[in-house]
Each structure stands twice: as C-alpha cells, then as structure tokens.
Tab-separated table of C-alpha atoms in Angstrom:
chain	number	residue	atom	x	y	z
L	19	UNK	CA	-1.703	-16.001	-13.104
L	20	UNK	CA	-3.888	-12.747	-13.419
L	21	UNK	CA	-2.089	-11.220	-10.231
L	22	UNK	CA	0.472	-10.912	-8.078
L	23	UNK	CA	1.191	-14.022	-6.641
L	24	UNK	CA	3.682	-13.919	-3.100
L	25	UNK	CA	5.207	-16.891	-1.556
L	26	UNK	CA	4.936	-18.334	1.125
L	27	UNK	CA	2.344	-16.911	2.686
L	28	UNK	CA	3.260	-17.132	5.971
L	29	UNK	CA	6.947	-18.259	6.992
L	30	UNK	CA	8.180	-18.580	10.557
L	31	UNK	CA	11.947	-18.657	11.807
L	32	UNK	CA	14.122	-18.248	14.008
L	33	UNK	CA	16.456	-15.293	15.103
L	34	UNK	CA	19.342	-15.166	12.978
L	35	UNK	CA	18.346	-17.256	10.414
L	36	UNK	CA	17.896	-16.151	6.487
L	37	UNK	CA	14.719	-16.318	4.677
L	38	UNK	CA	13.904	-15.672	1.075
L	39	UNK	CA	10.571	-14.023	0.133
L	40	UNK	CA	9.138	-14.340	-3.593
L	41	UNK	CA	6.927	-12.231	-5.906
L	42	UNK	CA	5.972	-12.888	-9.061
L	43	UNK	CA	4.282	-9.952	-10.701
L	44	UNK	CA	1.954	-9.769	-13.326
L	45	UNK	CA	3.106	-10.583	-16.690
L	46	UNK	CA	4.329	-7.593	-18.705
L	47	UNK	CA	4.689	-5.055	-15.687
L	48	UNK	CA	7.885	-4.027	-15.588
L	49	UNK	CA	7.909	-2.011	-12.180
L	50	UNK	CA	8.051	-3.980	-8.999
L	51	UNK	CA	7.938	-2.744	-5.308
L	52	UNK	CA	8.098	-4.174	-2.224
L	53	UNK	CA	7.146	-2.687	1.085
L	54	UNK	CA	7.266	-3.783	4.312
L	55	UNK	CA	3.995	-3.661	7.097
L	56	UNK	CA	4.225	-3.555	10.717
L	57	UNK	CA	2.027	-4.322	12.619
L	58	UNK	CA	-1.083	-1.275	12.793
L	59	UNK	CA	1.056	0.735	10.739
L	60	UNK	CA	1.297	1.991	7.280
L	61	UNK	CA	3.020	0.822	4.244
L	62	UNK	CA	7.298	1.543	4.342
L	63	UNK	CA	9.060	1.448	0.812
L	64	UNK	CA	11.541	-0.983	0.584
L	65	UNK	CA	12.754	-1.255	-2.755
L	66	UNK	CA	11.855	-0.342	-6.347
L	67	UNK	CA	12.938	-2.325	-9.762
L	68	UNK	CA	11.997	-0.344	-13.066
L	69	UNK	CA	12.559	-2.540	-15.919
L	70	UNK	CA	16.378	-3.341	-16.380
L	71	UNK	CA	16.960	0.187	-14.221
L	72	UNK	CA	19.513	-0.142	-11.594
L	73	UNK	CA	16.953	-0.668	-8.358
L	74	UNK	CA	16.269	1.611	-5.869
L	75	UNK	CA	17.231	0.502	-2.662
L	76	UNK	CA	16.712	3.835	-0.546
L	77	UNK	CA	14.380	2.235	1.503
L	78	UNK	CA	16.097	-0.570	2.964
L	79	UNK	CA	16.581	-0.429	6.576
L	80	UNK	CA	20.032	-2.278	6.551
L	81	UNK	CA	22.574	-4.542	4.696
L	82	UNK	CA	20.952	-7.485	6.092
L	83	UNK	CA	18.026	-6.859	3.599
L	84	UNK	CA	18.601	-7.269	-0.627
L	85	UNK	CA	16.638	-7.939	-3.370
L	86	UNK	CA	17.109	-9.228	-6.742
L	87	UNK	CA	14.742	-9.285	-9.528
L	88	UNK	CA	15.793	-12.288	-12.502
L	89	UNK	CA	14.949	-11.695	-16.335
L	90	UNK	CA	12.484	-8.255	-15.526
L	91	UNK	CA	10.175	-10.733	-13.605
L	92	UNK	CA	10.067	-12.895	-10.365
L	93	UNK	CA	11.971	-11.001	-7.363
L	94	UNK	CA	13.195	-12.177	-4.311
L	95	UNK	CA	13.490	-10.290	-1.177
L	96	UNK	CA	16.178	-11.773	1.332
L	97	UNK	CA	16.727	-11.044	4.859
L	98	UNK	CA	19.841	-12.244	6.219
L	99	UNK	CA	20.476	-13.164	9.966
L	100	UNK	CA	16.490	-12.138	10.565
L	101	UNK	CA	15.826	-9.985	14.268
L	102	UNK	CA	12.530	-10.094	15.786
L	103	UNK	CA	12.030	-6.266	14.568
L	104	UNK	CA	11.808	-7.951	11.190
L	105	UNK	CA	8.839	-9.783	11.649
L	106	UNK	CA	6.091	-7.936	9.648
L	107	UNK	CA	4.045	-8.337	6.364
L	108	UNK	CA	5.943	-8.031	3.071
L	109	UNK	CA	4.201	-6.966	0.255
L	110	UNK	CA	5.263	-7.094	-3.642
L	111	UNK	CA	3.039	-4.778	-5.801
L	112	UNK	CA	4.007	-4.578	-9.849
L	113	UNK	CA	2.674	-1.692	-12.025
L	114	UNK	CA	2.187	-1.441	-15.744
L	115	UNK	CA	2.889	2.489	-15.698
L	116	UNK	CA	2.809	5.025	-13.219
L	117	UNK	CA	-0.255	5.439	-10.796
L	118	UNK	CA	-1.779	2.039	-10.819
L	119	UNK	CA	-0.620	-0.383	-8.651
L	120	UNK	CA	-1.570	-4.005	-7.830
L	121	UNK	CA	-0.493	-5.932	-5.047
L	122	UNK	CA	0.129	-9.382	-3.982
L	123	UNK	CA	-1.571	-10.895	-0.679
L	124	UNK	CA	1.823	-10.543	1.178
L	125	UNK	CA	4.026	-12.567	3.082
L	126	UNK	CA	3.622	-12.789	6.893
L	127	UNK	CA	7.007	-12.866	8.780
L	128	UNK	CA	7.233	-13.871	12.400
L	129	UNK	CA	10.529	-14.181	13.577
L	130	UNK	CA	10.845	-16.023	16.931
A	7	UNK	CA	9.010	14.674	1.197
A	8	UNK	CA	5.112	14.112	1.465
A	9	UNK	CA	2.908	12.873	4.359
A	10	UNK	CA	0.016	11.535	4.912
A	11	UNK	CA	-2.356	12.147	7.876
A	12	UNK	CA	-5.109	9.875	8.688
A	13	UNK	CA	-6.679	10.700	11.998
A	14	UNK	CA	-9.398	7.929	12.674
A	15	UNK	CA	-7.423	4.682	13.794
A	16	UNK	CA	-11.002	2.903	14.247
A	17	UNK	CA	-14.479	3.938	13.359
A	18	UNK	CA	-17.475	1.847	13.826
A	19	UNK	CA	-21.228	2.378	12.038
A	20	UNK	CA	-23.852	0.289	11.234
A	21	UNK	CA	-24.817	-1.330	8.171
A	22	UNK	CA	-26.742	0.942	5.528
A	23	UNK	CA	-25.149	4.173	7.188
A	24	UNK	CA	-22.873	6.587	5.553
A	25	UNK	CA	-19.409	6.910	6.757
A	26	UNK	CA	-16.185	9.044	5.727
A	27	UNK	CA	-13.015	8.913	6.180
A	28	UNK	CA	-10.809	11.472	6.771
A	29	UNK	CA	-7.164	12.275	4.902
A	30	UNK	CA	-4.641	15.412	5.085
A	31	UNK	CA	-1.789	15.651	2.995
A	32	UNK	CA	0.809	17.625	2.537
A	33	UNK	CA	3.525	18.525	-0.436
A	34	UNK	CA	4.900	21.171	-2.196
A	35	UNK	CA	4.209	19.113	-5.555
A	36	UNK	CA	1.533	20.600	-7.728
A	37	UNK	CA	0.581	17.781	-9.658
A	38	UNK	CA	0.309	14.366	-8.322
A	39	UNK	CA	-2.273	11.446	-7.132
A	40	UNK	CA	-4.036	10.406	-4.614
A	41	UNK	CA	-5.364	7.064	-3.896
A	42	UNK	CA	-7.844	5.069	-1.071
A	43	UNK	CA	-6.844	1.496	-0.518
A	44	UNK	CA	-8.550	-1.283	1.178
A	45	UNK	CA	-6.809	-3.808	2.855
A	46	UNK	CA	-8.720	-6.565	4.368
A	47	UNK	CA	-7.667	-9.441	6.320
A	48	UNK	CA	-6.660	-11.498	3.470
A	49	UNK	CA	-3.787	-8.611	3.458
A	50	UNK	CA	-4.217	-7.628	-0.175
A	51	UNK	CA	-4.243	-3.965	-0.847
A	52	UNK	CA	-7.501	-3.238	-2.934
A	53	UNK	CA	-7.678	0.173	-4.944
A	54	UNK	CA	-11.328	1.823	-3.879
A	55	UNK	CA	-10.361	4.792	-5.950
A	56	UNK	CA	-7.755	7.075	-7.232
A	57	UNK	CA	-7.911	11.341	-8.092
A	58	UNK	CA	-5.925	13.496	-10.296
A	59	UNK	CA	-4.768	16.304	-8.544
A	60	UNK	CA	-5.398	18.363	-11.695
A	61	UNK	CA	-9.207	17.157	-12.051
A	62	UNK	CA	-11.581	19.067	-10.038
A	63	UNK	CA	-14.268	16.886	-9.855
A	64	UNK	CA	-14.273	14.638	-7.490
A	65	UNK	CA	-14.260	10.817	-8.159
A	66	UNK	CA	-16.654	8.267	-7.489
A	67	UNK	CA	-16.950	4.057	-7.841
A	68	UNK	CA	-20.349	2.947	-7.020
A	69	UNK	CA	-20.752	3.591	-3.486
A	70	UNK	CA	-17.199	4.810	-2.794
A	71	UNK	CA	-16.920	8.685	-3.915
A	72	UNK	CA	-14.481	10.995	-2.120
A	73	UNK	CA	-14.204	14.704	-1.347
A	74	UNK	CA	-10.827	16.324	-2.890
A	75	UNK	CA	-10.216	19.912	-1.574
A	76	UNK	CA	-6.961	20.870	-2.617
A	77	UNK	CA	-6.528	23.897	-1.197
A	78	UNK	CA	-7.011	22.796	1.626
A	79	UNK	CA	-5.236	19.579	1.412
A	80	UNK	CA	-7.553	17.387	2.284
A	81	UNK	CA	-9.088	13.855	0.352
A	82	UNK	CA	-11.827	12.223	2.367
A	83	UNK	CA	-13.360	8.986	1.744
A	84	UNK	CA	-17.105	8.362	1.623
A	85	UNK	CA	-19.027	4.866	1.421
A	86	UNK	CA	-22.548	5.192	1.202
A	87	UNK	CA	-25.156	2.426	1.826
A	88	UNK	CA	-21.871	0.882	4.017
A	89	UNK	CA	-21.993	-3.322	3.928
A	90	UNK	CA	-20.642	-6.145	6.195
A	91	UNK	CA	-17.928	-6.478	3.216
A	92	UNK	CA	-16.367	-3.234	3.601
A	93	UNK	CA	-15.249	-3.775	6.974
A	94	UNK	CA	-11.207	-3.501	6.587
A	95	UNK	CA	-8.374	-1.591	7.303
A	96	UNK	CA	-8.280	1.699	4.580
A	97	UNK	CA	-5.080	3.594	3.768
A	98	UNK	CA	-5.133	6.843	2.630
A	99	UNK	CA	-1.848	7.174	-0.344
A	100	UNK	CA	-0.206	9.773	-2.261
A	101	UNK	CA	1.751	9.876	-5.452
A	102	UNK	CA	3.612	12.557	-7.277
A	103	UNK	CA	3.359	12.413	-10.962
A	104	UNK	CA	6.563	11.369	-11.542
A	105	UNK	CA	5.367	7.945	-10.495
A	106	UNK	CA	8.710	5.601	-9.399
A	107	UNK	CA	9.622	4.743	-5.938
A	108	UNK	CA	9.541	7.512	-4.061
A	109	UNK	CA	6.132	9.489	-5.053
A	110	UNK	CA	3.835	6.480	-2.737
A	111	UNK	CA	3.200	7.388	0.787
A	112	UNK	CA	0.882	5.536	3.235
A	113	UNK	CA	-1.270	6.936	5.785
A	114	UNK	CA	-1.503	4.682	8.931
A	115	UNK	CA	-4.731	3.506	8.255
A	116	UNK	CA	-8.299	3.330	9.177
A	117	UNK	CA	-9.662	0.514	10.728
A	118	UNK	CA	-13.291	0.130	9.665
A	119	UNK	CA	-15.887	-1.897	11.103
A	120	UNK	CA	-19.314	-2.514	9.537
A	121	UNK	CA	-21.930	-4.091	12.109
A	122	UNK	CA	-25.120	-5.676	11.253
C-alpha cells in the first residue's frame, strides 16, 4: 500500500489478556517507531527499529511490552497480561531517512 | 533531554479567521528540527510543516506558515483563511539532527476547532 497500514484498528480485551498489534510500514523504509497515545496527551516513544540495528527499547514502560520487527518490515507490538493503564492509541510511523516521518492511523486499545 | 511546551489545550475561531498556535522549546542542541502535526479524528498524524533550525526563514505550505524565533525558542503555527477541515488536534514536535529514536518529542497538543 502507499502508507502505513496498522491493524486492527480498534481491539478490545480484557485485563490480563495478551494482544498483538501490527504495522506494516511503507515499502523500503527501513526505520520504524511506535509510540503510544493517551488519552489528551502527547505522543510517548516506545520503541525504535533501524534497519537490521539492534532496536531501541528505552521507551518501554515494562517487560510486559516487546516488539519484533520480521525481514526489516512488518512489526508487531505485544502486550502481555494487558492493565487498564494500557489502554491508549498505538501508533507505528516508518521513515525513509531522518526528519520525515509518516504514520499509520493507529490502533485503539481499550482494555476492560 | 528536550521539551516541548504547548500552552493552548483548546482554541476556538471562526471560519476565514487567522489563528496561531503557540510552541516553546527547549534544548541545548544547536542544530535540529522542528515539526507541526495534525492529528484529526481519524488518528493519523499529518505533517503541516517542518523547519531547519539552521534556515532562517521561516517556512510556509499554502495557508500554514509558522514563526521560528530561535533565540528565543519559540515555533508558532499560523493558518490563515482557517476552514471547517482544519479542525483537529495539532502537536507541536522536535527533532535533533541526529534523527533516530530519541531526537522526537511531542507537545501535548492543541485542540483546534473551526466553526462555521
């Protein structure tokens, strides 16, 4: 596709339950983010992928959350044992160089 | 590290009037970007526009132009001849030149409405 494509778009569960959250960037960008939106707040860094670079994970906010990213493409973000403090918008943005970022539509997480 | 200051939660103007945005910043960085995005309800974050620290003159897309003082640390967003379409949520970012993860902060946003 021509952009950042995030699925699903919106995924309710329940408390302690895991949930996987995909991007797939735009072909040929070979950094990936993903951030994490509360609700009326700002954009918080979650994790960065620069080609096959070891990730940067300094943003995540605990060992419950990990991300992968297969082949320099698609990445998942997974939340394990999910807490209502998790439920936000996650979203994926890729980036063909530095400065210029594009982002997906997001993923809505309510956690009941 | 960097912040980013956006004091407006909400404004509110009519159609066909002017409004700006306001946006402090502050690093010790000397060469970096700054960026306005738009986020509307469909969530995706929209660039509006994007400055070079090292560029003096300011930048400007169509209706969207912005004042860059660096001195002063300041990068304020202005729409002219505002529309029904730009109502959304802007965020005010920054990025040291170094790109990677850790040069992009987020202001808290701007919530702009547009009414007819």
């Amino acid at each position: 596709g021509a952009g950042v494509s995030q699925s699903p778009s919106n995924k309710v569960t329940e408390k302690g339950k895991d949930v996987e959250l995909r991007c797939d960037p735009i072909s040929g960008h070979t950094a990936l983010y993903w951030y994490r939106q509360s609700l009326g707040q700002g954009l918080e860094f979650l994790i960065y992928f620069q080609g096959n670079s070891a990730p940067d994970k300094s943003g995540l906010p605990s060992d419950r959350f990990s991300a992968e990213r297969t082949g320099g493409s698609v990445s998942t973000l997974t939340i394990q044992r999910t807490q209502q403090e998790d439920s936000a918008v996650y979203l994926c943005a890729s980036s063909p160089d530095r400065a210029k970022l594009f982002f997906g539509s997001g993923t809505q997480l309510s956690v009941l | 590290a960097q912040t980013v200051t956006q004091s407006q939660p909400e404004m509110s103007v009519q159609e066909a009037e002017t409004v700006t945005l306001s946006c402090t910043y502050d690093t010790s960085e000397s060469n970096y970007y700054l960026f306005w995005y738009k986020q509307p309800p469909s969530r995706q974050m929209i660039l509006v526009i994007r400055q070079e620290a090292y560029k003096q003159q300011n930048a400007t897309e169509n209706r969207f132009s912005v004042n860059f003082q660096k001195a002063a640390k300041s990068f304020s967003l202005k729409i002219s001849d505002s529309q029904l379409g730009d109502t959304a949520m802007y965020f005010c970012a920054f990025m040291n030149s170094g790109g990677g993860a850790d040069g992009l902060t987020f202001g808290k946003g701007t919530h702009l409405i547009i009414q007819p």
